[in-house]
PDB file of C-alpha atoms in Angstrom:
ATOM      1  CA  MET A   1     -34.215-151.093 -51.780  1.00  0.00           C
ATOM      2  CA  SER A   2     -37.328-151.152 -53.955  1.00  0.00           C
ATOM      3  CA  PHE A   3     -38.198-148.783 -56.718  1.00  0.00           C
ATOM      4  CA  LYS A   4     -41.100-146.796 -55.195  1.00  0.00           C
ATOM      5  CA  ILE A   5     -44.044-145.746 -57.282  1.00  0.00           C
ATOM      6  CA  LEU A   6     -46.429-143.219 -55.670  1.00  0.00           C
ATOM      7  CA  ILE A   7     -50.013-143.003 -57.092  1.00  0.00           C
ATOM      8  CA  MET A   8     -51.436-139.873 -55.489  1.00  0.00           C
ATOM      9  CA  GLY A   9     -54.526-137.728 -55.651  1.00  0.00           C
ATOM     10  CA  LEU A  10     -57.713-136.791 -53.825  1.00  0.00           C
ATOM     11  CA  SER A  11     -59.963-139.414 -52.273  1.00  0.00           C
ATOM     12  CA  GLY A  12     -62.186-140.951 -54.927  1.00  0.00           C
ATOM     13  CA  ALA A  13     -59.988-139.946 -57.864  1.00  0.00           C
ATOM     14  CA  GLY A  14     -59.197-143.527 -58.861  1.00  0.00           C
ATOM     15  CA  LYS A  15     -55.817-144.158 -57.229  1.00  0.00           C
ATOM     16  CA  THR A  16     -56.578-147.618 -55.878  1.00  0.00           C
ATOM     17  CA  THR A  17     -58.219-148.744 -59.157  1.00  0.00           C
ATOM     18  CA  LEU A  18     -55.174-147.564 -61.113  1.00  0.00           C
ATOM     19  CA  ALA A  19     -52.733-149.105 -58.609  1.00  0.00           C
ATOM     20  CA  ASP A  20     -54.472-152.473 -58.964  1.00  0.00           C
ATOM     21  CA  LYS A  21     -54.177-152.331 -62.767  1.00  0.00           C
ATOM     22  CA  VAL A  22     -50.550-151.161 -62.668  1.00  0.00           C
ATOM     23  CA  VAL A  23     -49.553-153.958 -60.155  1.00  0.00           C
ATOM     24  CA  LYS A  24     -51.301-156.589 -62.294  1.00  0.00           C
ATOM     25  CA  GLY A  25     -49.645-155.207 -65.425  1.00  0.00           C
ATOM     26  CA  LEU A  26     -46.154-155.214 -63.877  1.00  0.00           C
ATOM     27  CA  ARG A  27     -46.654-158.761 -62.624  1.00  0.00           C
ATOM     28  CA  ALA A  28     -47.776-159.829 -66.077  1.00  0.00           C
ATOM     29  CA  TYR A  29     -44.415-158.641 -67.323  1.00  0.00           C
ATOM     30  CA  GLY A  30     -42.695-160.721 -64.653  1.00  0.00           C
ATOM     31  CA  CYS A  31     -41.841-157.903 -62.293  1.00  0.00           C
ATOM     32  CA  ASP A  32     -41.558-158.606 -58.555  1.00  0.00           C
ATOM     33  CA  VAL A  33     -44.087-156.138 -57.180  1.00  0.00           C
ATOM     34  CA  ALA A  34     -45.610-155.323 -53.760  1.00  0.00           C
ATOM     35  CA  TRP A  35     -48.612-152.994 -53.260  1.00  0.00           C
ATOM     36  CA  LEU A  36     -49.283-150.845 -50.206  1.00  0.00           C
ATOM     37  CA  ASN A  37     -52.708-149.088 -49.947  1.00  0.00           C
ATOM     38  CA  ALA A  38     -52.645-146.205 -47.482  1.00  0.00           C
ATOM     39  CA  ASP A  39     -56.165-147.031 -46.112  1.00  0.00           C
ATOM     40  CA  GLU A  40     -55.138-150.640 -45.435  1.00  0.00           C
ATOM     41  CA  ILE A  41     -51.974-149.439 -43.713  1.00  0.00           C
ATOM     42  CA  ARG A  42     -53.936-147.009 -41.575  1.00  0.00           C
ATOM     43  CA  THR A  43     -56.132-149.910 -40.486  1.00  0.00           C
ATOM     44  CA  LEU A  44     -53.089-152.063 -39.788  1.00  0.00           C
ATOM     45  CA  THR A  45     -51.385-149.421 -37.752  1.00  0.00           C
ATOM     46  CA  ASN A  46     -54.528-147.918 -36.283  1.00  0.00           C
ATOM     47  CA  ASN A  47     -53.466-144.431 -37.347  1.00  0.00           C
ATOM     48  CA  TRP A  48     -56.587-142.461 -37.990  1.00  0.00           C
ATOM     49  CA  ASP A  49     -54.930-139.125 -37.081  1.00  0.00           C
ATOM     50  CA  PHE A  50     -55.441-136.710 -39.928  1.00  0.00           C
ATOM     51  CA  SER A  51     -53.633-133.814 -38.247  1.00  0.00           C
ATOM     52  CA  ASN A  52     -50.398-132.646 -39.892  1.00  0.00           C
ATOM     53  CA  GLU A  53     -48.494-134.825 -37.422  1.00  0.00           C
ATOM     54  CA  GLY A  54     -50.646-137.881 -38.202  1.00  0.00           C
ATOM     55  CA  ARG A  55     -50.181-137.328 -41.958  1.00  0.00           C
ATOM     56  CA  VAL A  56     -46.443-137.069 -41.559  1.00  0.00           C
ATOM     57  CA  LEU A  57     -46.418-140.240 -39.445  1.00  0.00           C
ATOM     58  CA  GLN A  58     -48.349-141.989 -42.230  1.00  0.00           C
ATOM     59  CA  ALA A  59     -45.727-140.877 -44.740  1.00  0.00           C
ATOM     60  CA  HIS A  60     -42.900-142.163 -42.563  1.00  0.00           C
ATOM     61  CA  THR A  61     -44.746-145.458 -42.041  1.00  0.00           C
ATOM     62  CA  LEU A  62     -45.334-145.964 -45.745  1.00  0.00           C
ATOM     63  CA  ARG A  63     -41.760-145.108 -46.592  1.00  0.00           C
ATOM     64  CA  ARG A  64     -40.396-147.517 -43.978  1.00  0.00           C
ATOM     65  CA  MET A  65     -42.692-150.303 -45.147  1.00  0.00           C
ATOM     66  CA  ALA A  66     -41.861-149.666 -48.817  1.00  0.00           C
ATOM     67  CA  ASP A  67     -38.100-149.490 -48.118  1.00  0.00           C
ATOM     68  CA  ASP A  68     -38.316-152.788 -46.215  1.00  0.00           C
ATOM     69  CA  MET A  69     -40.136-154.652 -48.938  1.00  0.00           C
ATOM     70  CA  PRO A  70     -38.076-157.482 -50.451  1.00  0.00           C
ATOM     71  CA  THR A  71     -39.510-156.830 -53.897  1.00  0.00           C
ATOM     72  CA  ASP A  72     -37.966-154.897 -56.801  1.00  0.00           C
ATOM     73  CA  ILE A  73     -40.952-152.530 -57.073  1.00  0.00           C
ATOM     74  CA  VAL A  74     -43.444-151.177 -54.578  1.00  0.00           C
ATOM     75  CA  VAL A  75     -46.653-149.434 -55.675  1.00  0.00           C
ATOM     76  CA  VAL A  76     -48.130-147.172 -52.987  1.00  0.00           C
ATOM     77  CA  ASP A  77     -51.473-145.406 -53.388  1.00  0.00           C
ATOM     78  CA  PHE A  78     -52.191-142.622 -50.956  1.00  0.00           C
ATOM     79  CA  ILE A  79     -53.558-139.156 -51.093  1.00  0.00           C
ATOM     80  CA  ALA A  80     -50.268-137.452 -50.030  1.00  0.00           C
ATOM     81  CA  PRO A  81     -51.819-134.019 -49.975  1.00  0.00           C
ATOM     82  CA  LEU A  82     -48.752-132.309 -48.572  1.00  0.00           C
ATOM     83  CA  ALA A  83     -45.413-131.766 -50.341  1.00  0.00           C
ATOM     84  CA  GLN A  84     -43.814-132.713 -46.997  1.00  0.00           C
ATOM     85  CA  GLN A  85     -45.421-136.119 -47.096  1.00  0.00           C
ATOM     86  CA  ARG A  86     -44.230-136.717 -50.650  1.00  0.00           C
ATOM     87  CA  ALA A  87     -40.730-135.634 -49.749  1.00  0.00           C
ATOM     88  CA  ILE A  88     -40.663-138.007 -46.709  1.00  0.00           C
ATOM     89  CA  PHE A  89     -41.937-140.898 -48.831  1.00  0.00           C
ATOM     90  CA  ASP A  90     -39.304-140.073 -51.470  1.00  0.00           C
ATOM     91  CA  PRO A  91     -40.830-141.851 -54.516  1.00  0.00           C
ATOM     92  CA  ASP A  92     -38.877-142.755 -57.651  1.00  0.00           C
ATOM     93  CA  PHE A  93     -41.887-142.300 -59.884  1.00  0.00           C
ATOM     94  CA  ILE A  94     -45.059-140.220 -59.227  1.00  0.00           C
ATOM     95  CA  VAL A  95     -48.416-140.563 -60.847  1.00  0.00           C
ATOM     96  CA  TRP A  96     -50.912-137.775 -59.998  1.00  0.00           C
ATOM     97  CA  VAL A  97     -54.541-138.836 -60.488  1.00  0.00           C
ATOM     98  CA  ASP A  98     -56.272-135.514 -60.796  1.00  0.00           C
ATOM     99  CA  THR A  99     -59.705-136.600 -62.033  1.00  0.00           C
ATOM    100  CA  ILE A 100     -61.889-134.810 -59.489  1.00  0.00           C
ATOM    101  CA  GLY A 101     -62.066-131.211 -58.218  1.00  0.00           C
ATOM    102  CA  SER A 102     -62.989-132.110 -54.726  1.00  0.00           C
ATOM    103  CA  SER A 103     -63.666-135.098 -52.501  1.00  0.00           C
ATOM    104  CA  GLN A 104     -65.899-135.860 -49.587  1.00  0.00           C
ATOM    105  CA  TYR A 105     -63.028-134.859 -47.271  1.00  0.00           C
ATOM    106  CA  THR A 106     -62.981-131.068 -47.425  1.00  0.00           C
ATOM    107  CA  ASP A 107     -60.284-130.852 -44.730  1.00  0.00           C
ATOM    108  CA  THR A 108     -57.941-132.846 -47.008  1.00  0.00           C
ATOM    109  CA  ASP A 109     -59.010-130.918 -50.127  1.00  0.00           C
ATOM    110  CA  SER A 110     -58.276-127.582 -48.386  1.00  0.00           C
ATOM    111  CA  ILE A 111     -54.639-128.522 -47.596  1.00  0.00           C
ATOM    112  CA  PHE A 112     -53.866-130.305 -50.854  1.00  0.00           C
ATOM    113  CA  GLU A 113     -50.695-128.947 -52.407  1.00  0.00           C
ATOM    114  CA  PRO A 114     -50.408-129.827 -56.119  1.00  0.00           C
ATOM    115  CA  PRO A 115     -47.108-131.504 -56.810  1.00  0.00           C
ATOM    116  CA  SER A 116     -44.388-129.467 -58.547  1.00  0.00           C
ATOM    117  CA  PHE A 117     -43.228-132.497 -60.519  1.00  0.00           C
ATOM    118  CA  VAL A 118     -44.844-135.767 -61.615  1.00  0.00           C
ATOM    119  CA  ASN A 119     -43.745-138.466 -63.986  1.00  0.00           C
ATOM    120  CA  TYR A 120     -47.265-139.019 -65.240  1.00  0.00           C
ATOM    121  CA  TYR A 121     -50.381-136.837 -64.926  1.00  0.00           C
ATOM    122  CA  ILE A 122     -53.950-138.150 -65.256  1.00  0.00           C
ATOM    123  CA  SER A 123     -56.913-135.803 -65.634  1.00  0.00           C
ATOM    124  CA  ASP A 124     -59.481-138.282 -67.050  1.00  0.00           C
ATOM    125  CA  HIS A 125     -60.491-141.937 -66.808  1.00  0.00           C
ATOM    126  CA  ASP A 126     -58.974-143.050 -70.135  1.00  0.00           C
ATOM    127  CA  GLU A 127     -57.973-146.669 -69.963  1.00  0.00           C
ATOM    128  CA  ALA A 128     -54.836-145.929 -71.983  1.00  0.00           C
ATOM    129  CA  HIS A 129     -53.171-144.455 -68.886  1.00  0.00           C
ATOM    130  CA  GLU A 130     -52.344-147.905 -67.447  1.00  0.00           C
ATOM    131  CA  VAL A 131     -50.571-148.901 -70.671  1.00  0.00           C
ATOM    132  CA  ASN A 132     -48.758-145.614 -70.894  1.00  0.00           C
ATOM    133  CA  ILE A 133     -47.533-145.874 -67.305  1.00  0.00           C
ATOM    134  CA  LEU A 134     -46.355-149.480 -67.855  1.00  0.00           C
ATOM    135  CA  HIS A 135     -44.402-148.388 -70.953  1.00  0.00           C
ATOM    136  CA  LEU A 136     -42.713-145.601 -68.908  1.00  0.00           C
ATOM    137  CA  LEU A 137     -41.868-147.912 -66.040  1.00  0.00           C
ATOM    138  CA  LEU A 138     -40.618-150.794 -68.082  1.00  0.00           C
ATOM    139  CA  ASP A 139     -38.496-148.444 -70.177  1.00  0.00           C
ATOM    140  CA  ASP A 140     -37.023-147.085 -66.932  1.00  0.00           C
ATOM    141  CA  GLU A 141     -36.183-150.504 -65.552  1.00  0.00           C
TER     142      GLU A 141
END
């Protein structure tokens, strides 16, 4: 089973941009990495249900896909606004990108539950975060 990295936060916070940099950085170190973007998976599975049930289904889908990846590491970027979703996904490493106070999706913002634990917290767009995350991950490997 792959080591699962969750990059979470509100829409527009920079999750996908950071995931891209982390994936490229891990590959540059020779790591076998897959990347799942929640929006792309929603398109693939045609799951545009943002009710609690739809959000839970998305978490189960992402977990199943990540668990089935033949790679050593899977990076997944998704909002994961609910603690229940994060528990279902069961990441090994969590990055919370908390760079914005609100997004264009007020329904998601209103239910967002800040995580009780993260491995790395981001509150600004400092480029050093990518390097810091890579150091933490490669030291954990």
